[in-house]
Coordinates of N, CA and C in Angstrom, one line a residue:
M1 N 47.7 23.6 -1.4 CA 47.2 22.2 -0.6 C 46.0 22.3 0.0
S2 N 45.5 21.3 -0.1 CA 43.9 21.1 0.3 C 43.9 20.9 1.8
E3 N 43.2 21.6 2.5 CA 43.3 21.5 4.1 C 42.7 19.6 4.4
T4 N 43.3 19.3 5.6 CA 42.7 18.1 6.0 C 41.3 18.2 6.8
P5 N 40.6 17.4 6.1 CA 39.1 17.6 6.8 C 39.1 17.6 8.5
K6 N 38.4 18.3 8.8 CA 38.5 18.3 10.3 C 37.5 17.2 10.9
P7 N 37.9 16.7 11.9 CA 37.3 15.2 12.4 C 35.9 15.6 12.8
I8 N 35.0 14.7 12.5 CA 33.9 14.6 13.2 C 33.7 13.2 14.2
E9 N 32.7 13.3 15.0 CA 32.3 12.4 16.0 C 31.2 11.4 15.4
Y10 N 31.5 10.0 15.6 CA 30.7 9.0 15.1 C 30.2 8.5 16.2
R11 N 29.0 8.0 16.5 CA 28.6 7.4 17.7 C 28.4 6.0 17.5
G12 N 28.8 5.0 18.0 CA 28.7 3.5 18.1 C 28.2 2.6 19.1
N13 N 27.6 1.5 18.9 CA 27.1 0.6 19.9 C 26.9 -0.8 19.1
C14 N 27.1 -1.6 20.2 CA 26.6 -3.2 20.0 C 25.1 -3.0 19.8
H15 N 24.1 -4.1 19.3 CA 22.8 -3.7 19.1 C 22.3 -3.7 20.4
C16 N 22.3 -4.4 21.2 CA 21.6 -4.2 22.6 C 22.0 -3.2 23.7
G17 N 23.1 -2.3 23.3 CA 23.5 -1.4 24.0 C 24.4 -1.6 25.1
A18 N 24.9 -2.7 25.4 CA 25.7 -3.0 26.4 C 27.2 -2.2 26.4
F19 N 27.6 -1.8 24.9 CA 28.9 -1.4 24.7 C 28.3 -0.1 24.0
K20 N 28.8 0.8 24.2 CA 28.8 2.3 23.5 C 30.1 3.1 23.3
F21 N 30.2 3.8 22.3 CA 31.5 4.5 22.0 C 31.5 5.3 20.9
T22 N 32.5 6.3 21.1 CA 32.5 7.5 20.2 C 33.6 7.2 19.2
F23 N 33.9 7.7 18.1 CA 35.1 7.4 17.1 C 35.2 8.5 16.4
K24 N 36.3 9.4 16.5 CA 36.7 10.6 15.8 C 37.4 10.5 14.7
T25 N 37.1 10.8 13.4 CA 37.8 10.5 12.4 C 37.3 11.7 11.4
P26 N 38.1 12.0 10.3 CA 37.5 12.9 9.2 C 36.5 12.2 8.5
P27 N 35.5 12.9 7.8 CA 34.3 12.0 7.4 C 34.6 10.9 6.6
L28 N 33.9 9.9 6.7 CA 34.1 8.5 6.3 C 33.7 8.6 4.9
E29 N 34.7 8.2 3.9 CA 34.5 8.5 2.3 C 34.8 6.9 1.8
Q30 N 35.2 6.0 2.6 CA 35.0 4.8 2.1 C 35.1 3.6 3.4
G31 N 35.3 2.4 3.0 CA 35.3 1.6 4.1 C 36.0 0.3 3.5
L32 N 36.8 -0.2 4.3 CA 37.8 -1.2 4.1 C 37.3 -2.6 4.2
T33 N 37.1 -3.5 3.2 CA 36.6 -4.9 3.4 C 37.8 -6.0 2.9
C34 N 37.9 -6.8 3.4 CA 38.9 -7.9 3.3 C 38.5 -9.4 3.1
S35 N 39.2 -9.8 2.2 CA 38.7 -11.1 1.7 C 39.1 -12.4 2.5
C36 N 39.4 -12.1 3.6 CA 40.1 -13.0 4.3 C 39.0 -13.8 5.0
S37 N 39.1 -15.0 5.6 CA 38.1 -16.2 5.9 C 37.2 -15.4 7.2
I38 N 37.8 -14.6 8.4 CA 36.8 -14.0 9.2 C 36.2 -12.9 8.9
C39 N 37.0 -12.1 8.1 CA 36.6 -10.7 7.5 C 35.2 -11.0 6.5
S40 N 35.3 -11.9 5.5 CA 33.9 -12.1 4.8 C 33.4 -12.9 5.5
K41 N 33.2 -13.6 6.4 CA 31.9 -14.4 6.9 C 31.4 -13.4 8.1
N42 N 32.1 -12.5 8.4 CA 31.5 -11.1 9.6 C 31.0 -10.2 8.6
G43 N 31.5 -10.0 7.3 CA 30.9 -8.8 6.3 C 31.6 -7.5 7.2
Y44 N 33.1 -7.8 7.6 CA 33.3 -6.2 8.0 C 33.4 -5.2 7.3
M45 N 33.3 -4.0 7.7 CA 33.6 -3.0 6.7 C 34.4 -1.8 8.0
W46 N 35.9 -1.8 7.8 CA 36.6 -1.3 8.8 C 37.0 0.0 8.5
A47 N 37.5 0.5 9.6 CA 37.8 2.0 9.4 C 39.0 1.7 10.6
I48 N 40.2 2.9 10.2 CA 41.3 2.7 11.1 C 41.7 3.9 11.6
P49 N 41.5 4.1 12.9 CA 41.5 5.4 13.8 C 43.2 5.8 13.2
A50 N 43.2 7.1 13.6 CA 44.8 7.4 13.3 C 45.7 7.4 14.5
S51 N 44.7 7.4 15.9 CA 45.3 7.2 16.9 C 44.2 6.6 17.9
N52 N 44.6 5.6 18.9 CA 43.8 5.2 19.8 C 42.8 6.2 20.5
E53 N 43.4 7.1 20.9 CA 42.8 8.5 21.5 C 41.5 8.7 20.8
D54 N 41.4 8.4 19.4 CA 40.1 8.8 18.8 C 38.9 7.9 19.2
L55 N 39.1 6.7 19.8 CA 38.1 5.9 20.4 C 37.9 6.2 21.7
T56 N 36.5 6.4 22.1 CA 36.4 6.6 23.6 C 35.2 5.6 23.9
V57 N 35.5 4.8 25.0 CA 34.3 3.9 25.4 C 33.3 4.9 26.2
V58 N 32.1 4.9 26.1 CA 31.3 5.7 26.9 C 30.2 4.8 27.6
K59 N 30.0 3.7 27.4 CA 29.2 2.8 28.2 C 30.0 1.3 28.1
G60 N 30.0 0.5 29.0 CA 30.5 -0.6 29.0 C 32.0 -0.7 29.1
D61 N 32.5 -2.0 28.9 CA 34.0 -2.0 29.0 C 34.4 -2.9 28.0
E62 N 35.4 -2.6 27.3 CA 36.2 -3.5 26.2 C 36.5 -4.5 26.3
N63 N 36.9 -4.8 27.8 CA 37.4 -6.1 28.2 C 36.0 -7.0 28.2
A64 N 34.9 -6.5 28.4 CA 33.8 -7.4 28.5 C 33.1 -7.8 27.3
L65 N 33.9 -7.6 26.3 CA 33.5 -7.8 24.9 C 34.1 -9.0 24.8
K66 N 33.8 -10.2 24.0 CA 34.2 -11.5 23.5 C 35.6 -11.5 22.5
S67 N 36.5 -11.8 22.9 CA 37.7 -11.8 22.0 C 38.0 -13.1 21.3
Y68 N 38.3 -13.1 20.0 CA 38.3 -14.5 19.2 C 39.5 -14.1 18.5
H69 N 40.5 -15.3 19.0 CA 42.1 -15.0 18.1 C 41.7 -16.4 17.1
F70 N 42.7 -16.4 16.4 CA 43.1 -17.6 15.5 C 44.4 -17.4 14.8
N71 N 45.0 -18.7 14.1 CA 46.2 -18.5 13.5 C 47.1 -17.8 14.8
K72 N 47.9 -17.0 14.5 CA 49.0 -16.6 15.5 C 48.5 -15.8 16.7
G73 N 47.2 -15.7 16.5 CA 46.5 -14.7 17.4 C 46.9 -13.5 17.8
T74 N 47.5 -12.9 16.8 CA 48.0 -11.3 17.0 C 46.8 -10.1 16.8
L75 N 45.8 -10.7 16.3 CA 44.5 -9.9 16.2 C 43.3 -10.6 17.3
A76 N 42.7 -9.5 18.0 CA 41.7 -10.0 18.7 C 40.3 -9.5 18.2
H77 N 39.2 -10.2 17.6 CA 37.9 -9.8 17.0 C 37.2 -9.8 18.2
K78 N 36.8 -8.5 18.3 CA 35.8 -8.6 19.7 C 34.5 -8.1 19.3
F79 N 33.5 -8.9 19.8 CA 32.0 -8.9 19.8 C 31.5 -8.9 20.8
C80 N 29.9 -8.3 21.0 CA 29.3 -8.4 22.1 C 28.8 -10.0 22.4
P81 N 28.9 -10.4 23.7 CA 28.4 -11.9 23.7 C 27.0 -12.2 24.2
T82 N 26.1 -10.8 24.1 CA 24.7 -10.9 24.1 C 24.2 -10.6 22.9
C83 N 24.3 -9.7 22.1 CA 24.0 -9.6 20.9 C 24.6 -10.0 19.7
G84 N 25.9 -10.2 19.9 CA 26.8 -10.8 18.9 C 27.2 -9.7 17.8
T85 N 27.1 -8.3 18.2 CA 27.7 -7.5 17.1 C 29.2 -7.5 17.1
S86 N 29.6 -7.5 16.1 CA 31.3 -7.3 16.0 C 31.5 -5.9 15.9
V87 N 32.3 -5.6 16.9 CA 32.2 -4.0 17.1 C 33.7 -3.4 16.8
M88 N 34.7 -4.2 17.0 CA 36.2 -4.0 16.6 C 37.1 -4.9 16.7
A89 N 38.3 -4.7 16.1 CA 39.3 -5.9 16.4 C 40.7 -5.0 16.9
R90 N 41.5 -5.6 17.8 CA 42.7 -4.8 18.3 C 43.8 -6.0 18.1
N91 N 45.1 -5.1 17.3 CA 46.3 -5.9 17.5 C 46.8 -6.3 19.0
S92 N 47.8 -6.7 18.6 CA 48.7 -7.1 19.9 C 49.3 -5.8 20.2
D93 N 49.8 -4.9 19.3 CA 50.5 -4.0 19.7 C 49.6 -2.7 20.3
G94 N 48.2 -2.9 20.3 CA 47.3 -2.2 20.7 C 46.7 -1.3 19.6
K95 N 46.9 -1.4 18.5 CA 46.4 -0.6 17.7 C 44.8 -1.2 17.4
C96 N 44.0 -0.2 17.1 CA 42.5 -1.0 16.9 C 42.0 -0.6 15.5
L97 N 41.1 -1.5 15.1 CA 40.1 -1.3 13.8 C 38.6 -1.0 14.4
I98 N 37.9 -0.3 13.7 CA 36.6 -0.3 14.2 C 35.6 -0.6 13.0
N99 N 34.7 -1.6 13.4 CA 33.8 -1.8 12.3 C 32.8 -0.8 12.2
I100 N 32.7 -0.1 10.8 CA 31.6 0.8 10.6 C 30.5 0.5 10.6
R101 N 30.1 -1.2 10.6 CA 28.7 -1.6 10.8 C 28.1 -1.2 12.1
A102 N 29.0 -0.9 13.2 CA 28.6 -0.7 14.5 C 28.3 0.7 14.6
L103 N 28.7 1.6 13.7 CA 28.4 3.1 13.8 C 27.0 3.6 13.5
A104 N 26.4 4.7 14.2 CA 25.2 5.1 14.1 C 25.2 6.2 12.6
D105 N 24.4 6.4 12.0 CA 24.2 7.3 11.0 C 25.1 7.4 9.9
V106 N 25.5 6.0 9.6 CA 26.3 5.7 8.3 C 25.4 5.1 7.2
D107 N 25.4 5.4 5.9 CA 24.6 5.0 5.0 C 25.5 3.6 4.5
L108 N 25.4 2.8 4.7 CA 26.2 1.4 4.5 C 26.3 1.4 3.0
W109 N 24.9 1.4 2.2 CA 24.7 1.0 1.0 C 25.4 2.1 0.2
S110 N 25.4 3.3 0.6 CA 26.3 4.1 -0.4 C 27.6 4.4 -0.1
L111 N 28.1 3.7 0.8 CA 29.6 4.0 1.4 C 30.5 3.0 0.4
P112 N 31.2 3.7 -0.4 CA 32.3 3.0 -1.3 C 33.2 2.4 -0.2
V113 N 33.6 1.1 -0.9 CA 34.6 0.0 -0.3 C 35.8 -0.2 -1.2
R114 N 37.1 -0.3 -0.6 CA 38.0 -0.7 -1.0 C 38.3 -2.0 -0.5
L115 N 38.6 -3.0 -1.4 CA 38.9 -4.5 -0.7 C 40.3 -5.0 -0.9
S116 N 40.7 -5.6 0.4 CA 41.9 -5.8 0.5 C 41.9 -7.4 0.3
D117 N 42.7 -7.8 -0.2 CA 42.8 -9.5 -0.8 C 43.6 -9.8 0.6
G118 N 43.2 -10.1 1.6 CA 43.5 -10.8 2.9 C 43.8 -12.3 2.6
A119 N 42.6 -12.8 1.7 CA 42.9 -14.2 1.7 C 44.1 -14.6 0.8
A120 N 45.1 -13.9 0.5 CA 46.1 -14.3 -0.3 C 47.4 -14.1 0.5
T121 N 47.3 -13.4 1.6 CA 48.3 -13.7 2.6 C 47.9 -14.4 3.7
G122 N 49.0 -14.8 4.6 CA 48.9 -15.6 5.6 C 48.5 -17.1 5.7
P123 N 48.5 -17.8 6.4 CA 48.2 -19.4 6.3 C 46.7 -19.4 5.6
P124 N 46.6 -20.3 4.8 CA 45.1 -20.8 4.2 C 44.1 -21.2 5.4
Y125 N 42.8 -20.8 5.4 CA 41.9 -21.2 6.4 C 41.5 -22.7 6.5
N126 N 41.6 -23.1 7.3 CA 41.4 -24.8 7.5 C 39.7 -24.6 7.5
V127 N 39.1 -25.3 6.3 CA 37.7 -25.1 6.2 C 37.1 -26.5 7.3
P128 N 36.3 -26.1 8.1 CA 35.6 -27.4 8.8 C 35.0 -28.4 8.1
A129 N 34.7 -29.5 8.5 CA 34.3 -30.7 7.8 C 33.0 -30.5 7.7
P130 N 32.6 -31.0 6.6 CA 31.0 -30.5 6.2 C 30.4 -31.6 7.3
V131 N 29.0 -31.2 7.8 CA 27.9 -31.9 8.5 C 27.4 -32.9 7.4
E132 N 27.6 -34.3 7.8 CA 27.2 -35.3 7.2 C 25.6 -35.1 7.0
V133 N 25.1 -35.7 5.8 CA 23.7 -36.0 5.4 C 23.6 -37.0 4.6
R134 N 22.2 -37.6 4.5 CA 22.0 -38.9 3.9 C 20.8 -38.9 2.8
D135 N 20.7 -39.7 2.0 CA 19.6 -39.6 1.1 C 19.5 -38.2 0.7
V136 N 20.3 -37.8 -0.5 CA 20.4 -36.4 -0.9 C 19.4 -36.8 -2.4
P137 N 18.4 -36.2 -2.4 CA 17.5 -36.0 -3.6 C 18.4 -35.7 -5.0
E138 N 18.0 -36.7 -6.0 CA 18.8 -36.6 -7.1 C 18.3 -35.1 -7.9
G139 N 19.5 -34.5 -8.2 CA 19.2 -33.1 -8.8 C 19.6 -31.9 -7.7
S140 N 19.7 -32.1 -6.7 CA 19.9 -31.1 -5.3 C 21.3 -30.7 -5.5
T141 N 21.6 -29.5 -4.8 CA 23.0 -28.9 -4.7 C 23.1 -28.9 -3.1
V142 N 24.3 -29.5 -2.9 CA 24.7 -29.7 -1.3 C 25.6 -28.4 -1.0
Y143 N 25.3 -27.5 0.0 CA 26.0 -26.5 0.6 C 26.5 -26.7 1.9
S144 N 27.6 -26.6 2.4 CA 28.1 -26.7 3.7 C 28.8 -25.5 4.3
G145 N 28.3 -25.5 5.4 CA 28.5 -23.9 6.0 C 28.8 -24.1 7.5
S146 N 29.6 -22.8 8.0 CA 29.9 -23.0 9.6 C 30.2 -21.7 9.7
C147 N 30.2 -21.4 11.1 CA 31.0 -20.1 11.5 C 32.5 -20.1 11.4
H148 N 33.4 -19.2 12.0 CA 34.5 -19.5 11.3 C 35.3 -20.7 12.3
C149 N 35.2 -20.5 13.7 CA 36.0 -21.6 14.5 C 35.4 -22.9 14.3
G150 N 34.4 -23.2 13.7 CA 34.0 -24.8 13.3 C 32.9 -25.2 14.4
A151 N 32.8 -24.4 15.3 CA 31.7 -24.9 16.6 C 30.3 -25.2 15.8
V152 N 29.7 -24.3 15.2 CA 28.9 -24.5 14.7 C 28.6 -24.7 13.1
G153 N 28.1 -25.6 12.6 CA 27.9 -26.1 11.1 C 26.6 -26.6 10.4
Y154 N 26.5 -26.5 9.4 CA 25.3 -27.0 8.9 C 25.9 -27.5 7.2
T155 N 25.0 -28.2 6.7 CA 24.5 -28.8 5.5 C 23.2 -28.4 5.0
L156 N 23.2 -27.6 4.0 CA 22.0 -27.2 3.4 C 21.6 -28.1 2.1
V157 N 20.7 -28.9 1.8 CA 20.2 -29.3 0.6 C 19.3 -28.9 0.0
S158 N 19.7 -28.1 -1.2 CA 19.0 -27.2 -1.9 C 18.3 -27.9 -3.2
P159 N 17.1 -27.6 -3.7 CA 16.6 -28.0 -5.0 C 17.0 -27.4 -5.9
E160 N 17.8 -26.1 -5.9 CA 18.3 -25.2 -6.8 C 19.6 -24.6 -6.4
K161 N 20.4 -24.2 -7.5 CA 21.6 -23.2 -7.0 C 21.0 -22.0 -6.3
I162 N 21.9 -21.5 -5.3 CA 21.9 -20.3 -5.0 C 22.5 -19.2 -6.0
T163 N 21.7 -18.3 -6.2 CA 21.9 -17.1 -7.2 C 21.5 -15.9 -6.7
T164 N 20.8 -15.8 -5.5 CA 20.3 -14.2 -5.0 C 20.4 -14.6 -3.2
A165 N 20.5 -13.4 -3.0 CA 20.3 -13.1 -1.2 C 19.8 -11.9 -1.2
T166 N 19.5 -11.9 0.1 CA 18.8 -10.4 0.9 C 19.8 -9.7 1.6
D167 N 20.0 -8.7 1.5 CA 20.8 -7.8 2.3 C 20.0 -6.8 2.9
C168 N 19.6 -7.0 4.2 CA 18.4 -6.1 4.7 C 19.1 -5.1 5.6
D169 N 18.9 -3.7 5.4 CA 19.4 -2.5 6.3 C 19.0 -2.5 7.6
C170 N 17.8 -3.6 8.2 CA 17.7 -3.0 9.6 C 18.8 -3.0 10.8
S171 N 18.3 -2.8 11.8 CA 19.4 -2.2 12.8 C 20.5 -3.4 13.3
I172 N 19.8 -4.8 13.2 CA 20.6 -6.3 13.3 C 21.3 -6.7 12.3
C173 N 20.6 -6.6 11.0 CA 21.2 -7.2 9.9 C 22.2 -6.3 9.3
S174 N 22.2 -5.0 9.6 CA 23.2 -4.3 9.1 C 24.5 -4.3 10.1
R175 N 24.3 -4.8 11.2 CA 25.5 -4.7 12.0 C 26.0 -6.2 11.8
D176 N 25.1 -7.1 11.6 CA 25.6 -8.7 11.4 C 26.4 -8.7 10.2
G177 N 26.0 -7.8 9.4 CA 26.4 -8.0 7.8 C 26.0 -9.4 7.0
A178 N 24.9 -9.7 7.5 CA 24.3 -10.9 6.9 C 23.7 -10.5 5.6
L179 N 23.8 -11.8 4.8 CA 23.2 -11.8 3.7 C 22.4 -13.2 3.6
W180 N 20.8 -12.9 3.6 CA 20.0 -13.9 3.9 C 19.6 -14.9 2.7
I181 N 19.3 -16.0 3.1 CA 18.6 -16.9 2.2 C 17.5 -17.6 3.0
Y182 N 16.5 -18.3 2.4 CA 15.2 -18.5 3.3 C 14.7 -20.0 2.9
P183 N 15.7 -20.8 3.2 CA 15.4 -22.6 2.9 C 14.3 -22.9 3.8
Q184 N 13.7 -24.1 3.4 CA 13.0 -24.8 4.2 C 13.7 -25.3 5.4
T185 N 13.2 -25.2 6.6 CA 14.0 -25.7 7.7 C 14.4 -27.4 7.7
S186 N 13.5 -28.2 7.0 CA 13.8 -29.4 6.9 C 15.1 -29.7 6.3
A187 N 15.4 -28.6 5.3 CA 16.4 -29.0 3.9 C 17.7 -28.6 4.9
V188 N 18.0 -28.2 6.2 CA 19.1 -27.9 6.7 C 19.5 -28.9 7.9
T189 N 20.9 -29.3 8.1 CA 21.3 -30.2 9.2 C 22.2 -29.3 9.8
F190 N 22.0 -29.0 11.2 CA 22.9 -28.4 11.7 C 23.8 -29.5 12.8
K191 N 24.7 -28.9 13.3 CA 25.5 -29.4 14.4 C 26.2 -28.2 15.3
G192 N 26.2 -28.6 16.6 CA 27.0 -27.6 17.3 C 26.0 -26.6 17.7
L193 N 24.8 -26.8 18.0 CA 23.9 -25.6 18.3 C 23.9 -25.5 20.1
D194 N 24.5 -26.1 20.6 CA 24.9 -25.7 21.9 C 25.7 -24.6 21.9
S195 N 26.6 -24.2 20.8 CA 27.4 -23.3 21.0 C 26.5 -21.8 20.4
L196 N 25.5 -22.0 19.6 CA 24.9 -20.9 19.2 C 24.3 -20.4 20.2
V197 N 24.5 -18.9 20.4 CA 23.7 -17.9 21.0 C 22.7 -17.5 20.5
E198 N 21.3 -17.1 21.0 CA 20.3 -16.5 20.2 C 20.0 -15.0 20.9
Y199 N 19.9 -14.1 20.1 CA 19.5 -12.7 20.5 C 17.9 -12.4 20.4
T200 N 17.2 -11.8 20.7 CA 16.0 -11.6 20.3 C 15.6 -10.0 20.9
F201 N 14.9 -9.2 20.2 CA 14.5 -8.1 20.8 C 13.1 -7.7 20.2
G202 N 12.6 -6.6 20.2 CA 11.2 -6.0 19.8 C 10.1 -7.0 20.1
T203 N 9.5 -7.3 19.1 CA 8.3 -8.5 19.1 C 9.0 -9.8 19.7
K204 N 10.1 -10.0 19.5 CA 10.7 -11.4 20.2 C 10.0 -12.3 19.2
T205 N 10.0 -12.3 18.1 CA 9.5 -13.7 17.2 C 10.6 -13.9 16.1
T206 N 11.9 -13.0 16.2 CA 12.8 -13.6 15.4 C 14.0 -13.9 16.3
F207 N 14.9 -14.9 16.3 CA 16.1 -15.2 17.2 C 17.1 -15.3 16.1
H208 N 17.8 -14.1 16.6 CA 19.5 -14.0 15.9 C 20.3 -15.2 16.3
G209 N 21.1 -16.1 15.6 CA 21.8 -17.1 16.2 C 23.4 -16.6 15.8
F210 N 24.3 -16.7 16.7 CA 25.6 -16.5 16.2 C 26.5 -17.4 17.3
C211 N 27.6 -17.7 16.5 CA 28.5 -18.4 17.8 C 28.9 -17.9 18.5
K212 N 28.8 -18.6 20.2 CA 29.6 -17.8 21.1 C 31.1 -17.8 21.1
N213 N 31.6 -18.4 20.3 CA 33.2 -18.5 20.4 C 33.7 -17.4 19.6
C214 N 33.2 -17.5 18.1 CA 34.0 -16.7 17.1 C 33.0 -15.1 16.9
G215 N 31.4 -15.5 17.2 CA 30.6 -14.3 16.9 C 30.2 -14.3 15.6
V216 N 30.3 -15.1 14.5 CA 29.8 -15.2 13.3 C 28.1 -15.5 13.5
A217 N 27.5 -14.5 12.6 CA 26.2 -14.6 12.7 C 26.0 -15.9 11.6
I218 N 24.7 -16.8 12.0 CA 24.5 -18.0 11.1 C 23.2 -18.2 10.6
R219 N 22.2 -17.8 11.4 CA 21.0 -18.1 11.1 C 19.8 -17.2 11.9
E220 N 18.4 -17.2 11.4 CA 17.5 -16.7 12.2 C 16.5 -17.6 12.3
R221 N 16.1 -17.8 13.6 CA 15.0 -18.7 13.7 C 13.6 -17.9 14.4
F222 N 12.4 -18.3 13.7 CA 11.4 -17.6 13.8 C 10.4 -18.2 14.8
D223 N 9.8 -17.9 15.5 CA 8.9 -18.2 16.7 C 8.2 -17.2 17.3
P224 N 6.7 -17.6 17.2 CA 6.3 -19.1 16.7 C 6.5 -18.9 15.1
P225 N 6.5 -20.1 14.7 CA 6.7 -20.4 13.3 C 6.0 -19.6 12.1
Q226 N 6.3 -18.6 11.3 CA 5.6 -17.9 10.5 C 5.5 -18.9 9.2
S227 N 6.5 -19.6 9.0 CA 6.1 -20.4 8.0 C 7.1 -21.7 8.1
S228 N 7.5 -22.8 7.3 CA 8.3 -23.8 7.3 C 9.5 -23.6 7.4
G229 N 9.9 -22.1 6.9 CA 11.2 -21.9 6.8 C 12.3 -21.2 7.9
T230 N 13.5 -20.8 7.5 CA 14.5 -20.5 8.6 C 15.1 -19.6 7.5
A231 N 16.2 -18.7 8.2 CA 17.5 -17.8 7.5 C 18.4 -18.3 7.7
L232 N 19.4 -18.2 6.7 CA 20.5 -18.5 6.5 C 21.3 -17.6 6.0
N233 N 22.6 -17.2 6.5 CA 23.6 -16.5 6.2 C 24.5 -17.2 5.2
V234 N 24.3 -16.6 4.0 CA 25.1 -17.1 3.0 C 26.6 -16.9 3.0
R235 N 26.9 -16.0 3.7 CA 28.6 -15.6 4.2 C 29.1 -16.9 4.9
T236 N 28.1 -17.6 5.4 CA 28.9 -18.7 6.1 C 28.8 -20.0 5.6
I237 N 28.3 -20.2 4.1 CA 28.4 -21.0 3.3 C 30.2 -21.2 2.9
N238 N 30.7 -22.3 2.9 CA 32.2 -22.4 2.8 C 32.4 -22.8 1.3
G239 N 33.1 -21.9 0.5 CA 33.3 -21.8 -0.8 C 32.4 -21.2 -2.0
L240 N 31.5 -20.6 -1.3 CA 30.5 -19.9 -2.0 C 31.3 -18.6 -2.4
D241 N 31.2 -18.5 -4.0 CA 31.7 -16.9 -4.5 C 30.6 -15.9 -4.2
L242 N 30.4 -15.1 -3.0 CA 29.7 -14.0 -2.8 C 29.4 -13.1 -3.9
S243 N 30.4 -13.0 -4.7 CA 30.3 -12.0 -5.9 C 29.5 -12.6 -6.9
T244 N 29.1 -13.9 -7.2 CA 28.3 -14.4 -8.3 C 26.9 -14.0 -8.0
L245 N 26.5 -13.8 -6.6 CA 25.1 -13.6 -6.3 C 24.6 -12.5 -6.6
Q246 N 23.2 -12.3 -6.9 CA 22.4 -11.1 -7.0 C 22.1 -10.7 -5.8
L247 N 22.3 -9.4 -5.3 CA 21.9 -9.0 -3.8 C 20.7 -8.0 -4.1
E248 N 19.7 -8.6 -3.4 CA 18.3 -8.0 -3.4 C 18.2 -7.0 -1.9
K249 N 18.4 -5.7 -2.1 CA 18.2 -4.6 -1.1 C 17.0 -5.0 -0.5
E250 N 16.7 -5.0 1.0 CA 15.4 -4.9 1.6 C 15.5 -4.0 2.7
D251 N 14.4 -2.8 2.4 CA 14.6 -1.7 3.4 C 13.9 -2.0 4.7
G252 N 14.3 -3.0 5.3 CA 14.1 -3.4 6.6 C 13.8 -2.3 7.7
K253 N 15.0 -1.3 7.7 CA 14.9 0.0 8.5 C 13.4 0.6 8.1
S254 N 12.7 0.7 7.3 CA 11.6 1.4 7.2 C 10.3 0.6 7.6
M255 N 10.6 -0.9 7.5 CA 9.3 -1.8 7.5 C 9.1 -1.9 9.2
L256 N 10.1 -1.7 10.2 CA 10.3 -2.1 11.8 C 10.2 -0.6 12.4
P257 N 9.8 -0.5 13.6 CA 10.2 0.6 14.6 C 11.2 0.8 14.5
P258 N 11.3 2.4 14.7 CA 12.6 3.3 14.5 C 13.4 2.5 15.7
Y259 N 14.8 2.1 15.3 CA 15.6 1.7 16.6 C 16.5 2.7 17.4
E260 N 16.6 2.8 18.6 CA 16.8 3.8 19.1 C 17.8 3.5 20.2
M261 N 18.8 3.9 20.4 CA 19.8 3.5 21.5 C 20.6 4.5 22.3

């Protein structure tokens, strides 16, 4: 019989550092992804502790994280209310799941994933109503998107179909699990921006917007405007089959100052 690998200690934190923790587990050999509505919008990569004792909070308070519930409310999805990092989820029985994206020193691009078809179980997701737009140019493709709870929504009128998206490995994008496209700002009609929290750091020229209720990352706003474009997270486009997209890797980690926390 082969020996069980010895646990190692991973460090984790939300991006702003208000919440820090350690997580003991055998070396991570794969992450668990899920096709359900909230997991796909957040791009979660789950690790499941063998015991709650394997998780230790070293800074902050789990109760200070924002909790989002839906359907039967048996699972609390917990994210930082300041920076939007989705850190963990906890069942009503107390068992927790750790979002691998919040861990330090894990190469997400090389980590194999196992897909769970959560969309096939449980009640169907009630897709929020699209944001109405007028005067759609002939030949355009209209995409409707939203956070999970529906407080923030948008409609994108695109001159062409979406076939590619950018997967950036910088400290914030990798935590958000975002997949970006860069349409013209004028092509996007938003609603509910009063429910959008914006987080910025570093040079403070990019504002990362997430829903204050459910934590889903929706857009990046650039200020001062570098161009007439904005960034949209295609994970939030309702009905878009992400498996059909060509993902372009962007090594944002090497292009930006080192992230330290």
